[in-house]
Short mmCIF file of C-alpha atoms (C1' of nucleotides) in Angstrom, two decimals:
data_model
loop_
_atom_site.label_atom_id
_atom_site.label_comp_id
_atom_site.label_asym_id
_atom_site.label_seq_id
_atom_site.Cartn_x
_atom_site.Cartn_y
_atom_site.Cartn_z
CA UNK Q 119 187.44 -200.04 -43.65
CA UNK Q 120 189.65 -202.95 -44.41
CA UNK Q 121 187.36 -205.92 -44.39
CA UNK Q 122 186.97 -209.64 -44.56
CA UNK Q 123 189.11 -211.20 -47.26
CA UNK Q 124 191.71 -208.46 -46.97
CA UNK Q 125 192.33 -209.47 -43.40
CA UNK Q 126 194.42 -212.37 -42.11
CA UNK Q 127 192.80 -214.63 -39.55
CA UNK Q 128 194.85 -212.93 -36.89
CA UNK Q 129 193.52 -209.55 -37.94
CA UNK Q 130 189.97 -210.86 -37.99
CA UNK Q 131 190.33 -212.17 -34.47
CA UNK Q 132 191.76 -208.86 -33.33
CA UNK Q 133 188.91 -206.89 -34.88
CA UNK Q 134 186.35 -209.11 -33.21
CA UNK Q 135 188.01 -208.97 -29.83
CA UNK Q 136 188.36 -205.21 -29.99
CA UNK Q 137 184.70 -204.85 -30.87
CA UNK Q 138 183.46 -207.11 -28.10
CA UNK Q 139 185.63 -205.32 -25.57
CA UNK Q 140 183.85 -202.12 -26.54
CA UNK Q 141 180.32 -203.21 -25.65
CA UNK Q 142 179.27 -200.99 -22.72
CA UNK Q 143 178.09 -202.33 -19.40
CA UNK Q 144 174.35 -202.80 -19.25
CA UNK Q 145 174.09 -203.31 -23.01
CA UNK Q 146 174.08 -206.38 -25.22
CA UNK Q 147 174.95 -207.17 -28.85
CA UNK Q 148 174.31 -210.10 -31.16
CA UNK Q 149 176.97 -212.22 -32.82
CA UNK Q 150 176.00 -210.82 -36.18
CA UNK Q 151 176.13 -207.26 -34.95
CA UNK Q 152 179.64 -207.77 -33.64
CA UNK Q 153 180.70 -209.29 -36.94
CA UNK Q 154 179.31 -206.31 -38.84
CA UNK Q 155 180.97 -203.77 -36.57
CA UNK Q 156 184.25 -205.66 -36.88
CA UNK Q 157 184.11 -205.34 -40.66
CA UNK Q 158 183.18 -208.98 -41.12
CA UNK Q 159 179.61 -209.03 -42.44
CA UNK Q 160 178.05 -212.46 -42.47
CA UNK Q 161 180.66 -213.93 -40.16
CA UNK Q 162 178.61 -214.34 -36.97
CA UNK Q 163 179.94 -217.87 -36.64
CA UNK Q 164 183.47 -216.63 -36.49
CA UNK Q 165 182.55 -214.40 -33.57
CA UNK Q 166 181.36 -217.42 -31.63
CA UNK Q 167 184.48 -219.32 -32.48
CA UNK Q 168 186.78 -216.51 -31.39
CA UNK Q 169 184.86 -216.01 -28.17
CA UNK Q 170 185.17 -219.67 -27.40
CA UNK Q 171 188.87 -219.93 -28.11
CA UNK Q 172 190.44 -216.68 -26.96
CA UNK Q 173 192.21 -216.22 -23.64
CA UNK Q 174 191.51 -212.49 -23.62
CA UNK Q 175 189.17 -211.46 -20.84
CA UNK Q 176 186.03 -210.11 -22.47
CA UNK Q 177 182.43 -209.25 -21.57
CA UNK Q 178 181.26 -212.46 -23.25
CA UNK Q 179 177.98 -212.42 -21.36
CA UNK Q 180 176.87 -209.37 -23.34
CA UNK Q 181 176.71 -211.40 -26.54
CA UNK Q 182 173.35 -212.95 -27.40
CA UNK Q 183 171.66 -214.54 -30.38
CA UNK Q 184 169.93 -212.22 -32.83
CA UNK Q 185 166.64 -213.25 -31.21
CA UNK Q 186 167.77 -212.04 -27.80
CA UNK Q 187 168.07 -215.61 -26.52
CA UNK Q 188 171.02 -216.50 -24.35
CA UNK Q 189 173.66 -218.22 -26.42
CA UNK Q 190 173.76 -221.42 -24.43
CA UNK Q 191 171.33 -224.31 -23.96
CA UNK Q 192 168.44 -223.32 -21.72
CA UNK Q 193 169.20 -223.59 -18.05
CA UNK Q 194 172.66 -224.95 -18.71
CA UNK Q 195 175.37 -223.92 -16.30
CA UNK Q 196 176.73 -221.34 -18.73
CA UNK Q 197 173.31 -219.89 -19.49
CA UNK Q 198 172.61 -219.49 -15.80
CA UNK Q 199 175.95 -217.79 -15.33
CA UNK Q 200 175.33 -215.47 -18.25
CA UNK Q 201 171.92 -214.52 -16.90
CA UNK Q 202 173.40 -213.71 -13.51
CA UNK Q 203 176.16 -211.54 -14.98
CA UNK Q 204 173.67 -209.62 -17.12
CA UNK Q 205 171.26 -209.01 -14.28
CA UNK Q 206 174.13 -207.81 -12.13
CA UNK Q 207 174.56 -204.93 -14.56
CA UNK Q 208 170.90 -204.13 -14.91
CA UNK Q 209 169.93 -206.10 -18.01
CA UNK Q 210 166.52 -207.71 -17.59
CA UNK Q 211 166.47 -211.37 -18.60
CA UNK Q 212 163.04 -212.95 -18.95
CA UNK Q 213 163.54 -216.71 -18.54
CA UNK Q 214 166.25 -217.08 -21.18
CA UNK Q 215 165.73 -213.99 -23.26
CA UNK Q 216 166.54 -210.30 -23.31
CA UNK Q 217 164.34 -207.70 -25.04
CA UNK Q 218 166.80 -206.35 -27.59
CA UNK Q 219 164.61 -203.29 -28.12
CA UNK Q 220 165.47 -202.30 -24.56
CA UNK Q 221 169.08 -203.33 -24.17
CA UNK Q 222 170.83 -203.70 -27.51
CA UNK Q 223 173.96 -201.63 -27.89
CA UNK Q 224 173.54 -198.73 -30.31
CA UNK Q 225 177.12 -197.67 -31.18
CA UNK Q 226 177.72 -193.91 -31.16
CA UNK Q 227 179.71 -192.18 -33.90
CA UNK Q 228 182.66 -192.12 -31.52
CA UNK Q 229 182.38 -195.89 -31.07
CA UNK Q 230 182.36 -196.39 -34.84
CA UNK Q 231 185.44 -194.25 -35.32
CA UNK Q 232 187.24 -196.04 -32.53
CA UNK Q 233 186.48 -199.40 -34.10
CA UNK Q 234 187.63 -198.25 -37.51
CA UNK Q 235 191.03 -197.24 -36.22
CA UNK Q 236 193.26 -200.21 -35.98
"C1'" DC F 238 191.34 -234.27 -50.58
"C1'" DA F 239 186.33 -235.02 -48.54
"C1'" DT F 240 183.25 -234.38 -44.65
"C1'" DC F 241 181.67 -232.78 -40.43
"C1'" DT F 242 180.98 -229.41 -36.85
"C1'" DG F 243 179.51 -225.26 -34.79
"C1'" DA F 244 178.77 -219.52 -28.20
"C1'" DC F 245 175.32 -218.00 -35.77
"C1'" DC F 246 172.01 -215.43 -39.32
"C1'" DT F 247 168.38 -214.28 -42.67
"C1'" DA F 248 164.40 -215.15 -45.43
"C1'" DA F 249 160.61 -217.68 -46.47
"C1'" DT F 250 156.80 -220.48 -45.11
"C1'" DG D 219 155.99 -218.06 -32.33
"C1'" DA D 220 158.21 -222.55 -35.06
"C1'" DT D 221 160.51 -224.88 -38.83
"C1'" DT D 222 163.28 -225.27 -43.01
"C1'" DA D 223 166.75 -224.21 -46.18
"C1'" DG D 224 170.64 -221.95 -47.37
"C1'" DG D 225 174.46 -219.12 -46.29
"C1'" DC D 226 178.84 -218.65 -43.70
"C1'" DC D 227 183.96 -220.94 -43.24
"C1'" DA D 228 188.12 -222.25 -40.02
"C1'" DG D 229 189.59 -226.15 -37.83
"C1'" DA D 230 189.13 -230.90 -36.74
"C1'" DT D 231 188.63 -235.64 -38.42
#
DNA sequence: CATCTGACCTAAT
DNA sequence: GATTAGGCCAGAT
């Protein structure tokens, strides 16, 4: 895997976007998990930045903090929206948190291979 | 060039 | 659980 410092910013963004797009419906992932899968260990912050800036349509609502908390301020407009989108696909949100043990995405070998290509 | 900011994370307390 | 400290680093100031 070609990772981190061998990648240009553009490549990093592409890896992150590709990874996020691969999160299945009804599952969630943390910023750090996405960074790891994208070959960018320790770059959780970059995932947030890309998500915030990109125009690409992505399942942004499936990204949570490592604690399972929604990524936005409690009861903010965005948090409410995220909660609604998650519940619509079967993810249980207690107040402002999801039980990762129940809904975190566990990438299959096929997922890993797909993410490694390109 | 220096500092600050931030859809974050882990480890330690 | 909560808090603190340190890590991360591109882009804005």
